[in-house]
Short mmCIF file of C-alpha atoms in Angstrom, two decimals:
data_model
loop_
_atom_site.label_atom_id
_atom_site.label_comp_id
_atom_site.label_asym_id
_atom_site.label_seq_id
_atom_site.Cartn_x
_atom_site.Cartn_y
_atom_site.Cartn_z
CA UNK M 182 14.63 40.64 -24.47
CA UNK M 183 12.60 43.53 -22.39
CA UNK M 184 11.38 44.83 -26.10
CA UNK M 185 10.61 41.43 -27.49
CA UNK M 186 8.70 41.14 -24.50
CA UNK M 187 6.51 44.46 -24.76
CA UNK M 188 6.08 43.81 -28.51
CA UNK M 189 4.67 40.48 -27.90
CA UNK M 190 2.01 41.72 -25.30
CA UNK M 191 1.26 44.14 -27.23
CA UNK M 192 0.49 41.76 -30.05
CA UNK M 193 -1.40 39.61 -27.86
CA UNK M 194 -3.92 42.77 -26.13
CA UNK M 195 -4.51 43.89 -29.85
CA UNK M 196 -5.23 40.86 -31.24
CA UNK M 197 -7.09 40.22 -28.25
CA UNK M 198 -9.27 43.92 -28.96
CA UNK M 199 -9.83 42.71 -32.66
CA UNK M 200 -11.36 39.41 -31.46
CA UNK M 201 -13.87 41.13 -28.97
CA UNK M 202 -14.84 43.97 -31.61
CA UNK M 203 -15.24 41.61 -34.29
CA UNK M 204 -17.39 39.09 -32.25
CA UNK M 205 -21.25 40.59 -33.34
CA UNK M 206 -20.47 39.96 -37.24
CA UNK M 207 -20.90 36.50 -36.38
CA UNK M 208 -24.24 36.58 -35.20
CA UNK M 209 -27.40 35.39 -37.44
CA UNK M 210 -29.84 37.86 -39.12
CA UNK M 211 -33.54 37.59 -39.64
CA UNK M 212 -36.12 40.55 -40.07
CA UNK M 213 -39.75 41.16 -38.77
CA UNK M 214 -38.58 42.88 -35.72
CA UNK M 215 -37.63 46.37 -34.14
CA UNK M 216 -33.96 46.89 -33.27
CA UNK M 217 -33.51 48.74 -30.24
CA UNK M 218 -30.08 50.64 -29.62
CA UNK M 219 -29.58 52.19 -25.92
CA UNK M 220 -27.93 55.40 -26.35
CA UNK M 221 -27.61 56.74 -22.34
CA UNK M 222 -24.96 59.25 -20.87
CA UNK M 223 -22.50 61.53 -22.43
CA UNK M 224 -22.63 61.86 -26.72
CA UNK M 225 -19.16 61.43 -27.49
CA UNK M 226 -17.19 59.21 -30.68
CA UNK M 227 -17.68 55.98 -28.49
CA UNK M 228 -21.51 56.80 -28.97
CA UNK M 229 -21.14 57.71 -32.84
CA UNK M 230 -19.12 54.47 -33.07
CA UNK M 231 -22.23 52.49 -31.69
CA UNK M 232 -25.06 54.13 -33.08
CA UNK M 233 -23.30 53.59 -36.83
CA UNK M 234 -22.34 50.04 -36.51
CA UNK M 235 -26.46 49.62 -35.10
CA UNK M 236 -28.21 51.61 -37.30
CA UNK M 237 -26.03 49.15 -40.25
CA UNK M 238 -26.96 45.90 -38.54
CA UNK M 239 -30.75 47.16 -38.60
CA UNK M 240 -31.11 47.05 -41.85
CA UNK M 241 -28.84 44.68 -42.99
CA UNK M 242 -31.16 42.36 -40.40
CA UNK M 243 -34.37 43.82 -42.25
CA UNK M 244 -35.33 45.39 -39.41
CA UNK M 245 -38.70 47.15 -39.37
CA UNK M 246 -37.70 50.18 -37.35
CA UNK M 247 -34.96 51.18 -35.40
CA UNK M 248 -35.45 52.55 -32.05
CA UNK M 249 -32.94 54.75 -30.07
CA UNK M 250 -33.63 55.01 -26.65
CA UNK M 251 -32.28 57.97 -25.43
CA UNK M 252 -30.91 59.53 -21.92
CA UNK M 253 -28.10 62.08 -22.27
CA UNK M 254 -27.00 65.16 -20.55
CA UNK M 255 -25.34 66.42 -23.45
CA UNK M 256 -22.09 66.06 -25.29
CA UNK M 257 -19.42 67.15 -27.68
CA UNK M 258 -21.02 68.76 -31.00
CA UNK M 259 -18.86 67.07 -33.43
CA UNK M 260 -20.18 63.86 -32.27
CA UNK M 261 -23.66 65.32 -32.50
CA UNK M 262 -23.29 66.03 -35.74
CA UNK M 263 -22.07 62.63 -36.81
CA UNK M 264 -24.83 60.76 -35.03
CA UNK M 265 -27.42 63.10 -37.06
CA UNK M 266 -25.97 62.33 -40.18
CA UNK M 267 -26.26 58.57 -39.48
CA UNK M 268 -29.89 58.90 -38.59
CA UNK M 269 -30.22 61.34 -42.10
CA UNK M 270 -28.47 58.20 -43.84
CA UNK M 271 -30.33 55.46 -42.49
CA UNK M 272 -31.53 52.90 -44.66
CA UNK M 273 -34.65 51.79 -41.79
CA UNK M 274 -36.62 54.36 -40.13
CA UNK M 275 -34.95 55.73 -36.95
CA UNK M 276 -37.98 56.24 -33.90
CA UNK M 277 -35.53 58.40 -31.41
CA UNK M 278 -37.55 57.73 -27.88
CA UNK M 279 -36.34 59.65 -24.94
CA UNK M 280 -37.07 57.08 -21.92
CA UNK M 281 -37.75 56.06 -19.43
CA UNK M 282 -39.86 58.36 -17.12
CA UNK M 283 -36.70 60.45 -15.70
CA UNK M 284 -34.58 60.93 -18.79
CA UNK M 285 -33.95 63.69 -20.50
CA UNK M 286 -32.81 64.64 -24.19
CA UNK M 287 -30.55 67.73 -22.81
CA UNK M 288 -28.61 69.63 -25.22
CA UNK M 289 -27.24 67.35 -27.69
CA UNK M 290 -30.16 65.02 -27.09
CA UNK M 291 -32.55 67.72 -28.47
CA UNK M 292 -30.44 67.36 -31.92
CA UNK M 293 -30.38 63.71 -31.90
CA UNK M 294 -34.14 63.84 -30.74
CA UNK M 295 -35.39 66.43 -33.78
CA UNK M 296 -33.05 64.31 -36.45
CA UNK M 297 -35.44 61.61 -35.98
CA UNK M 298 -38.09 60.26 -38.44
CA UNK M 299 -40.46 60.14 -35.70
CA UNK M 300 -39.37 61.24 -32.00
CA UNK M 301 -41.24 60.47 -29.07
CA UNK M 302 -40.70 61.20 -25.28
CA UNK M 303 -41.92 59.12 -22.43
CA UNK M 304 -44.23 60.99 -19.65
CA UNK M 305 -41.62 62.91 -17.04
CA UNK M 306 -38.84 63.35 -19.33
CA UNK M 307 -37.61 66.34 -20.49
CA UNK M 308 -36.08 67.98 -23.60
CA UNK M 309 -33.93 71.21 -24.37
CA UNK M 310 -31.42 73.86 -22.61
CA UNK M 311 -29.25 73.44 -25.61
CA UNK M 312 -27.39 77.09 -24.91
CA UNK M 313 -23.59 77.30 -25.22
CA UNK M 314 -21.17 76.97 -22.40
CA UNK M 315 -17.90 76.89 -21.84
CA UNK M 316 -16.22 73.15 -21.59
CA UNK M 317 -16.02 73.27 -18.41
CA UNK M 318 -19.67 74.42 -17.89
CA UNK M 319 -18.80 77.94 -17.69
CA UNK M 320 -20.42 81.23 -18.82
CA UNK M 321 -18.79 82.53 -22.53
CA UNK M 322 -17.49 86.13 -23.49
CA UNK M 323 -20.21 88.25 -25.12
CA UNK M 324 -18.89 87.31 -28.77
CA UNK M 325 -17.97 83.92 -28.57
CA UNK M 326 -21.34 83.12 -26.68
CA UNK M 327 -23.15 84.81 -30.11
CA UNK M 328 -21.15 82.80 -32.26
CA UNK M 329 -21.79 79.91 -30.91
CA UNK M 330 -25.55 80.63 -30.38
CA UNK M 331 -26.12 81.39 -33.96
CA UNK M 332 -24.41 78.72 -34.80
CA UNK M 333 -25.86 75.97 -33.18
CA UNK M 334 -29.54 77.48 -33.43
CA UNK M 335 -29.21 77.44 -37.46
CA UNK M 336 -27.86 74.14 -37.10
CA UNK M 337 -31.10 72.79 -34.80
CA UNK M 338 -33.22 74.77 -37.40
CA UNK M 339 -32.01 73.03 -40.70
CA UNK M 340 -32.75 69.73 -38.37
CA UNK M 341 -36.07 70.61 -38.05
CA UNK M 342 -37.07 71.78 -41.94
CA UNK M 343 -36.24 68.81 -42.77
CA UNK M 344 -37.88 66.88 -40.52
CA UNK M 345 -40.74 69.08 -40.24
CA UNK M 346 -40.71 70.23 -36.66
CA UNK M 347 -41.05 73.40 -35.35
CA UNK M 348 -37.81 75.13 -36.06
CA UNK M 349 -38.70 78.26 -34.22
CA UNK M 350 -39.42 76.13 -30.43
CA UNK M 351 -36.67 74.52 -31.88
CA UNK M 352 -34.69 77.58 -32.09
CA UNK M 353 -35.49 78.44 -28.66
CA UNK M 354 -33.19 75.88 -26.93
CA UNK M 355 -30.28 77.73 -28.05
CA UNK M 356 -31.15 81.02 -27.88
CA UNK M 357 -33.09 81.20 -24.89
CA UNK M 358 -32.27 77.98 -23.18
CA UNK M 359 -35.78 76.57 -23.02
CA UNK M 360 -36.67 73.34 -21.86
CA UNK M 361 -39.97 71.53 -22.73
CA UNK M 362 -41.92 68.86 -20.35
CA UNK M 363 -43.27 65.73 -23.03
CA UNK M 364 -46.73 67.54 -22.94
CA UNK M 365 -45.21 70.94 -23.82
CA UNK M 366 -42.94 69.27 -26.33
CA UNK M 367 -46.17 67.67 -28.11
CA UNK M 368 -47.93 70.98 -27.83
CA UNK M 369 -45.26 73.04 -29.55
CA UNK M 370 -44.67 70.22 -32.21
CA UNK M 371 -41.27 68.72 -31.26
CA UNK M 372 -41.74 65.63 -30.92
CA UNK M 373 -44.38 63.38 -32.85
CA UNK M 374 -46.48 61.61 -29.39
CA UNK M 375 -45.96 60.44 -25.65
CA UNK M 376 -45.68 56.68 -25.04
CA UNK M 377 -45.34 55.55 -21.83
CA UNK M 378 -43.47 52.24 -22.89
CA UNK M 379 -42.46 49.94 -25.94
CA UNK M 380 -45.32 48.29 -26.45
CA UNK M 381 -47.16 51.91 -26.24
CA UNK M 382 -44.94 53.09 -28.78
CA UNK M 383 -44.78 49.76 -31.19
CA UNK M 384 -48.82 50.08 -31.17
CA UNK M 385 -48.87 54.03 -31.80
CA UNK M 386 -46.43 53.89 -34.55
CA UNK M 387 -48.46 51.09 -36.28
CA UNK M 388 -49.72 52.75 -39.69
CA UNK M 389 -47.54 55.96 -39.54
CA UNK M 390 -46.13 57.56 -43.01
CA UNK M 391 -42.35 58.12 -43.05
CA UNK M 392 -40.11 59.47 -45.88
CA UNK M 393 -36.88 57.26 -46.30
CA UNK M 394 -34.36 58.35 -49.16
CA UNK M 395 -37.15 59.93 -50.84
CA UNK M 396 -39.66 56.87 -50.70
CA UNK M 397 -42.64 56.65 -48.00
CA UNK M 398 -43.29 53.45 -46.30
CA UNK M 399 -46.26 52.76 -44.18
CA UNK M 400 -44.99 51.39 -40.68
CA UNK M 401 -46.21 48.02 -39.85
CA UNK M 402 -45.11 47.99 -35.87
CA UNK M 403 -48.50 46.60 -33.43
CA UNK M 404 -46.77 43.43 -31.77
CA UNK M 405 -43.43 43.43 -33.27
CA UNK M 406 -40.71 41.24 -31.73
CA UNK M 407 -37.84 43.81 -30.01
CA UNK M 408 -34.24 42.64 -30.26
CA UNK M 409 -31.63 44.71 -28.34
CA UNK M 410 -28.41 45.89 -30.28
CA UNK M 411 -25.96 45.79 -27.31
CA UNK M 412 -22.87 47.98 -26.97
CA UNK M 413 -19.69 45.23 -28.08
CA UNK M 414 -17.49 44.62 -25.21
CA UNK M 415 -14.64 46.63 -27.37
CA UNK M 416 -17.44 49.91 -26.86
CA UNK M 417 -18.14 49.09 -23.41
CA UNK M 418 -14.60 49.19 -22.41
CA UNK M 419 -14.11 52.21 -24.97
CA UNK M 420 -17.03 53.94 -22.96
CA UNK M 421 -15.07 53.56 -19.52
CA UNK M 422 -11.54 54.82 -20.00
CA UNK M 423 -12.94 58.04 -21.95
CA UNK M 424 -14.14 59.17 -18.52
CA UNK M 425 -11.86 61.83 -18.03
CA UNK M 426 -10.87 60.43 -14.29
CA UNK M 427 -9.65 57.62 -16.02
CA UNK M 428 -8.29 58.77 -19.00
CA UNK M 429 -6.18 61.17 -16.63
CA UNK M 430 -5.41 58.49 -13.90
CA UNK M 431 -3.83 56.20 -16.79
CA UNK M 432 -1.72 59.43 -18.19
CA UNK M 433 -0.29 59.57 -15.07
CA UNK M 434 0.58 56.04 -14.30
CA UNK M 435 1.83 55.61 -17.85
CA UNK M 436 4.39 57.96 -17.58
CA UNK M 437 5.86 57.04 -13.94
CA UNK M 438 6.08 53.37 -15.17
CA UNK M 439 8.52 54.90 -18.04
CA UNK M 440 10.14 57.15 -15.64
CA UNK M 441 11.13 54.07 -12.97
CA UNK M 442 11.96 52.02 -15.77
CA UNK M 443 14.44 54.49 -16.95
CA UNK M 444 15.51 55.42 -13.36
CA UNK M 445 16.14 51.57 -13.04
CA UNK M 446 16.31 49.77 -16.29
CA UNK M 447 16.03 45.65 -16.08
CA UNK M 448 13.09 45.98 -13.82
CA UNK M 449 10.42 45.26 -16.63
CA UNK M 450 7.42 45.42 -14.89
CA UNK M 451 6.97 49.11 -14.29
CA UNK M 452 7.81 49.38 -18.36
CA UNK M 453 5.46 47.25 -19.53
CA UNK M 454 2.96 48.78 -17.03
CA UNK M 455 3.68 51.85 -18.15
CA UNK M 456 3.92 51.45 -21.71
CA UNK M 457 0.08 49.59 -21.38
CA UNK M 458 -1.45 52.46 -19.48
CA UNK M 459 0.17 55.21 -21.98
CA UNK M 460 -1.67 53.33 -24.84
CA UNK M 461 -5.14 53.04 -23.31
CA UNK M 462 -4.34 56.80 -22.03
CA UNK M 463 -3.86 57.96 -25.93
CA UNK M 464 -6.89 55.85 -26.67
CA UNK M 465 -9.38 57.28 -24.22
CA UNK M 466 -7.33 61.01 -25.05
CA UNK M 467 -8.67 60.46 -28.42
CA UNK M 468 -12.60 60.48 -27.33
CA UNK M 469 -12.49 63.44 -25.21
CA UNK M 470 -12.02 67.20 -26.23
CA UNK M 471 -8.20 67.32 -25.18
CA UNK M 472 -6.51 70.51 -24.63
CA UNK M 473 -3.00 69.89 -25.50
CA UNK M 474 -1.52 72.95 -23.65
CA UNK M 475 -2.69 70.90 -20.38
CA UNK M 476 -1.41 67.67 -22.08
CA UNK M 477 2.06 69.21 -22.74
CA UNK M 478 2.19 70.60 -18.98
CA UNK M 479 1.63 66.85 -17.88
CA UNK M 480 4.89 65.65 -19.98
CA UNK M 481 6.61 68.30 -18.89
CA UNK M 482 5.96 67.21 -15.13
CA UNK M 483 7.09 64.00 -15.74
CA UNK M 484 10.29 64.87 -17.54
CA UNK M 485 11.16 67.23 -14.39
CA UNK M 486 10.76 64.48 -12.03
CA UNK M 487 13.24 62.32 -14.16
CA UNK M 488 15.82 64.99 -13.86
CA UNK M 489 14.99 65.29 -9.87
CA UNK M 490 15.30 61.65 -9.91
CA UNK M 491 19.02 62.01 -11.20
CA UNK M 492 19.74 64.05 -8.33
CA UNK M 493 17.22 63.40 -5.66
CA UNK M 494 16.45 66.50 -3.29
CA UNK M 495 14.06 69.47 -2.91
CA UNK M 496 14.95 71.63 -5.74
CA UNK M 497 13.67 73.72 -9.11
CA UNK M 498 13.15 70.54 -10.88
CA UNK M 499 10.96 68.88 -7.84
CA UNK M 500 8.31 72.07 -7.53
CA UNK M 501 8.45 73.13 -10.98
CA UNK M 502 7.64 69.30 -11.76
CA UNK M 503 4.78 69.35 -8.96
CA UNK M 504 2.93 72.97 -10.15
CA UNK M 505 3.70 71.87 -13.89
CA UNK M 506 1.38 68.42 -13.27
CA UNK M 507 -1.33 70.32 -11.16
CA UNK M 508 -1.87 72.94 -13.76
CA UNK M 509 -1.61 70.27 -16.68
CA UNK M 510 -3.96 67.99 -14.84
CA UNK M 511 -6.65 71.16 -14.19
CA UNK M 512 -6.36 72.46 -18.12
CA UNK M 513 -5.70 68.63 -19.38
CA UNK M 514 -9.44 68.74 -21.07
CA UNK M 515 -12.06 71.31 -22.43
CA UNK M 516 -10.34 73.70 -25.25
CA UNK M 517 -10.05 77.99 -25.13
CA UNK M 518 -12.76 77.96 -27.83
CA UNK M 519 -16.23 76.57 -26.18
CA UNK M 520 -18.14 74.43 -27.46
CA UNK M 521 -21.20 75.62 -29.38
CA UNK M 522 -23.76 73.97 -27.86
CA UNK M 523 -24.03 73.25 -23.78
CA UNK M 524 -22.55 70.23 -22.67
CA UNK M 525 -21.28 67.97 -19.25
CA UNK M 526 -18.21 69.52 -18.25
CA UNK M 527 -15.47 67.42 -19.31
CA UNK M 528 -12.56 67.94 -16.75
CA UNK M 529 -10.60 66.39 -14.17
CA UNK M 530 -12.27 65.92 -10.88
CA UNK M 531 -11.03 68.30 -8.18
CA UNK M 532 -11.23 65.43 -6.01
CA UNK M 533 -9.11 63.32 -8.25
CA UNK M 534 -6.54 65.81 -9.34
CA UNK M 535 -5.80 66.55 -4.92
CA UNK M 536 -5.73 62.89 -4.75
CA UNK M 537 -3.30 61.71 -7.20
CA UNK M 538 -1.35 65.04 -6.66
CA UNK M 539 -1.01 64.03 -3.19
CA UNK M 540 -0.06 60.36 -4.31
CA UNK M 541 2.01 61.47 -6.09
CA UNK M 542 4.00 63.81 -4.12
CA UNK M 543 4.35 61.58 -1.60
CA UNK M 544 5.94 58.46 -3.80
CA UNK M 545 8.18 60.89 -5.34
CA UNK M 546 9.33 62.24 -1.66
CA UNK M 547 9.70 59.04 -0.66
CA UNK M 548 11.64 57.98 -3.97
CA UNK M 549 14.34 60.59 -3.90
CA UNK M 550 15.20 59.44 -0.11
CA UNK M 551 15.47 56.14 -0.63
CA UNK M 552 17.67 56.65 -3.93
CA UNK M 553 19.42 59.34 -2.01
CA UNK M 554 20.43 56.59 0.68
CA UNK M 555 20.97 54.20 -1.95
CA UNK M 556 23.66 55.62 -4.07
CA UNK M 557 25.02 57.28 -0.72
CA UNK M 558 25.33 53.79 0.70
CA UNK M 559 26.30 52.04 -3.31
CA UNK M 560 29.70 54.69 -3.60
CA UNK M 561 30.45 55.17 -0.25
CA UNK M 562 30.16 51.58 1.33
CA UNK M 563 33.67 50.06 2.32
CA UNK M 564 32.55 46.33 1.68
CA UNK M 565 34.21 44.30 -0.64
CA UNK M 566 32.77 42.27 -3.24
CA UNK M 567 33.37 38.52 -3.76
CA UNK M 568 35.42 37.53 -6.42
CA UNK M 569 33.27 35.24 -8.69
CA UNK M 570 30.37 37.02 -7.89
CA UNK M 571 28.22 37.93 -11.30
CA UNK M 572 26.51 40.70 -12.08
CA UNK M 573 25.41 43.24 -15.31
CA UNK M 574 26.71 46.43 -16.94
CA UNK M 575 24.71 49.32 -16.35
CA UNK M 576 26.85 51.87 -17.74
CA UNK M 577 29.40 50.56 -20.84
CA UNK M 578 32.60 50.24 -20.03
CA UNK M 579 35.65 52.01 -22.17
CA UNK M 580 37.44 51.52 -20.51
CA UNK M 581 35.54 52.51 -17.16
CA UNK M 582 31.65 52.44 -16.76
CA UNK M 583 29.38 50.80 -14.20
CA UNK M 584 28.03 48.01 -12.85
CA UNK M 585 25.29 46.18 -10.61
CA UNK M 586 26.66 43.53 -8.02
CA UNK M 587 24.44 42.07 -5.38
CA UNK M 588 22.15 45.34 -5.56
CA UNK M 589 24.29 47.81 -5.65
CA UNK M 590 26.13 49.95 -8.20
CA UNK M 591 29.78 50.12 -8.55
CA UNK M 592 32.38 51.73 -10.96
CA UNK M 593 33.84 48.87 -13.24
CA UNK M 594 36.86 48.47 -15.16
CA UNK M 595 37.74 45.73 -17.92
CA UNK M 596 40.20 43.23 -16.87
CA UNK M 597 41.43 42.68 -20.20
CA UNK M 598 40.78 45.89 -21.70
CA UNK M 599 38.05 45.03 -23.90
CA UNK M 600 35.35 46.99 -24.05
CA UNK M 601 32.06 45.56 -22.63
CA UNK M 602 28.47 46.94 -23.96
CA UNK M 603 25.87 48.16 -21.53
CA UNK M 604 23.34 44.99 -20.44
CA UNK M 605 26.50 42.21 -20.75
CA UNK M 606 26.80 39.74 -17.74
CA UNK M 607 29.93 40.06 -15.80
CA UNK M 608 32.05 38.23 -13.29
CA UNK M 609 33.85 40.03 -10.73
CA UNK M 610 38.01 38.91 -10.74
CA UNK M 611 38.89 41.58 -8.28
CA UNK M 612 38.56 44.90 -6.45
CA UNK M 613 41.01 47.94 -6.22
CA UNK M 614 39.48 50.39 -3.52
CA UNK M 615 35.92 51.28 -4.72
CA UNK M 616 36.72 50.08 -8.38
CA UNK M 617 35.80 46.82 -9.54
CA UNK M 618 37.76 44.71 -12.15
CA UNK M 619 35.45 42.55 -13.91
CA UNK M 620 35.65 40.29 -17.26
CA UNK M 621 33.05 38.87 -19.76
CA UNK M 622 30.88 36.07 -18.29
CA UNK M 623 31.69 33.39 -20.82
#
């Protein structure tokens, strides 16, 4: 029953999902307009996922131009990569426009920014300090930190040859961390102009030459209708639980429902719970730059608290669980090889980590009392039980196992002999001392 019961919520949240990222196919097309696609905080696959499904509604919509409006801090190179390809492969022209006044094209954004068929920054934005770090936004050993210079400065110049931007300011993100105002971004030949707003931009690109797929069209933009592409609610809620707070917080839930579902089996809810938050844990896992080390520290935590649970009490099990978690939970994300181009540290907050810790702790303490005093009082109690009473097999019996009568647990035997399989219903026909003598509830 418990499994039909997961399987069938599971069903229903999936099919659910499918319904809510499906839901933009169904909208009409038309052309004679500029698609705008709002690309703001951390690049990561969620933000590949979104600019590729955009960038393919554009044109199948006939859409003049497509505009990314960009505000990032940085993000994972892979993704970086993926997002320049799509702009490379777009079938409309792709105007990358970091805005508004305030934003900035760090890092990553300065690739995105450069891959553009025309890039443009707003006034009081910035672009650049694309240098390699460390995932966690620290400072790389002397070899790995030329690796992954070189590597991401041929990288930004093969952007710009093709797109015919300076390759050598270019360069100079990566190798010297530079960072250009708009005006100093123009000067050096970065970017294309500085518009201080759509319609500023719409009206400067009006009559601009750009190369698509080998072909140049003429850009027809002064006064053209703007229709957002918006993030599906699928993306939005992708975009949330990759957070690595989150992504960690539901880890750790996940596994304690599993853990108090096998501590007390029948109880359902912390299963189900548990088995929900593991998925969207794995999900959001898969968007972030997981170190698996950390990961595998985290399981092994909760597998030492199930064996603590079986015999509640300070011991090896309880601390090594407790500095097994911690450790997991500080390594859970960011890899031993950096990253080669500077990025927002993805890690656990400090903050969070000492908080759920501490949560955690606690609940557990508190756990392995009250089950302590539970299966004190459940084998040690001299009450009787009442014959008729029903109740359920925890433990087969064959010819002796256990069972749960009016809360508590009891050692069982078969009236008749018969075995009876873990999960039956049971009546109670008797009681010998502490043992119970139960039948088959017809």
């Amino acid at each position: 029953m418990a499994l039909r019961l997961i399987a069938a919520l599971l069903i229903i949240v999936g099919f659910g999902g499918l319904v809510i990222g499906a839901a933009p196919v169904f909208q009409e097309s038309s052309g004679g307009h500029a698609a705008l696609v709002e690309v703001d905080g951390t690049i990561q696959p969620v933000t590949v996922r979104y600019v590729s499904r955009a960038l393919s509604r554009a044109a199948d919509d006939n859409a003049e131009i497509a505009i990314i409006r960009l505000d990032t801090p940085g993000g994972l190179l892979d993704s970086t990569r993926d997002i320049v390809e799509e702009i490379f492969a777009s079938r409309v022209p792709v105007v990358v426009y970091v805005a508004p006044s305030g934003a900035q094209a760090a890092s990553a954004g300065t690739f995105i920014t450069a891959a553009g068929h025309v890039a443009v920054m707003s006034s009081a934005t910035n672009i650049g300090a694309a240098s390699p770090v460390g995932g966690g936004g620290e400072d790389l050993p002397d070899t790995l930190e030329s690796k992954a210079r070189q590597d991401a400065a041929a990288f930004l110049r093969s952007i710009g040859e093709r797109t015919g931007r300076n390759p050598q300011a270019l360069e100079a993100t990566v190798l010297e961390a530079r960072s250009y105002t708009a005006v100093e971004a123009l000067d050096e030949g970065i970017i294309d102009f500085i518009a201080d707003d759509i319609d500023d931009l719409l009206a400067s690109l009006d009559g601009r030459t750009v190369t698509i797929s080998g072909s140049e069209i003429i850009l027809e933009t002064d006064g053209l209708p703007l229709r957002d592409i918006e993030k599906t609610a699928l993306e939005g809620f992708l975009e949330i639980i990759s957070n690595p707070n989150i992504a960690f917080l539901l880890l750790t839930v996940g596994g304690l429902g599993i853990i108090i579902e096998l501590i007390s089996p029948g109880f359902l809810g912390p299963g189900i719970v548990g088995l929900i938050a593991l998925a969207l844990a794995f999900v959001a896992l898969g968007n972030l730059p997981v170190n698996w080390v950390g990961f595998g520290l985290i399981v092994a935590a909760m597998v030492f608290f199930y064996m603590e649970m079986q015999a509640p009490g300070i011991s090896v099990f309880g601390i090594g669980g407790a500095f097994s978690f911690l450790i997991g939970g500080f390594l859970l994300f960011g890899s031993f090889e950096a990253p080669p181009i500077d990025s927002p540290s993805f890690r656990v907050s400090y903050w969070m980590l000492g908080a759920v810790g501490v949560a955690l702790f606690a609940g557990l303490a508190l756990t392995f009392r009250a089950l302590a005093q539970y299966r004190e009082a459940a084998y040690t109690s001299p009450t009787t039980i009442p014959v008729g009473m029903s109740g359920r097999v925890t433990d087969a019996i064959n010819p002796t196992g256990s069972v749960r009568v009016h809360g508590e647990i009891w050692t069982a035997e078969s009236a008749d002999g018969e075995p009876i399989e873990e999960g039956a219903t049971i009546v109670v026909i008797g009681m010998d001392g502490l043992i119970v003598t139960v039948r088959r509830e017809e």
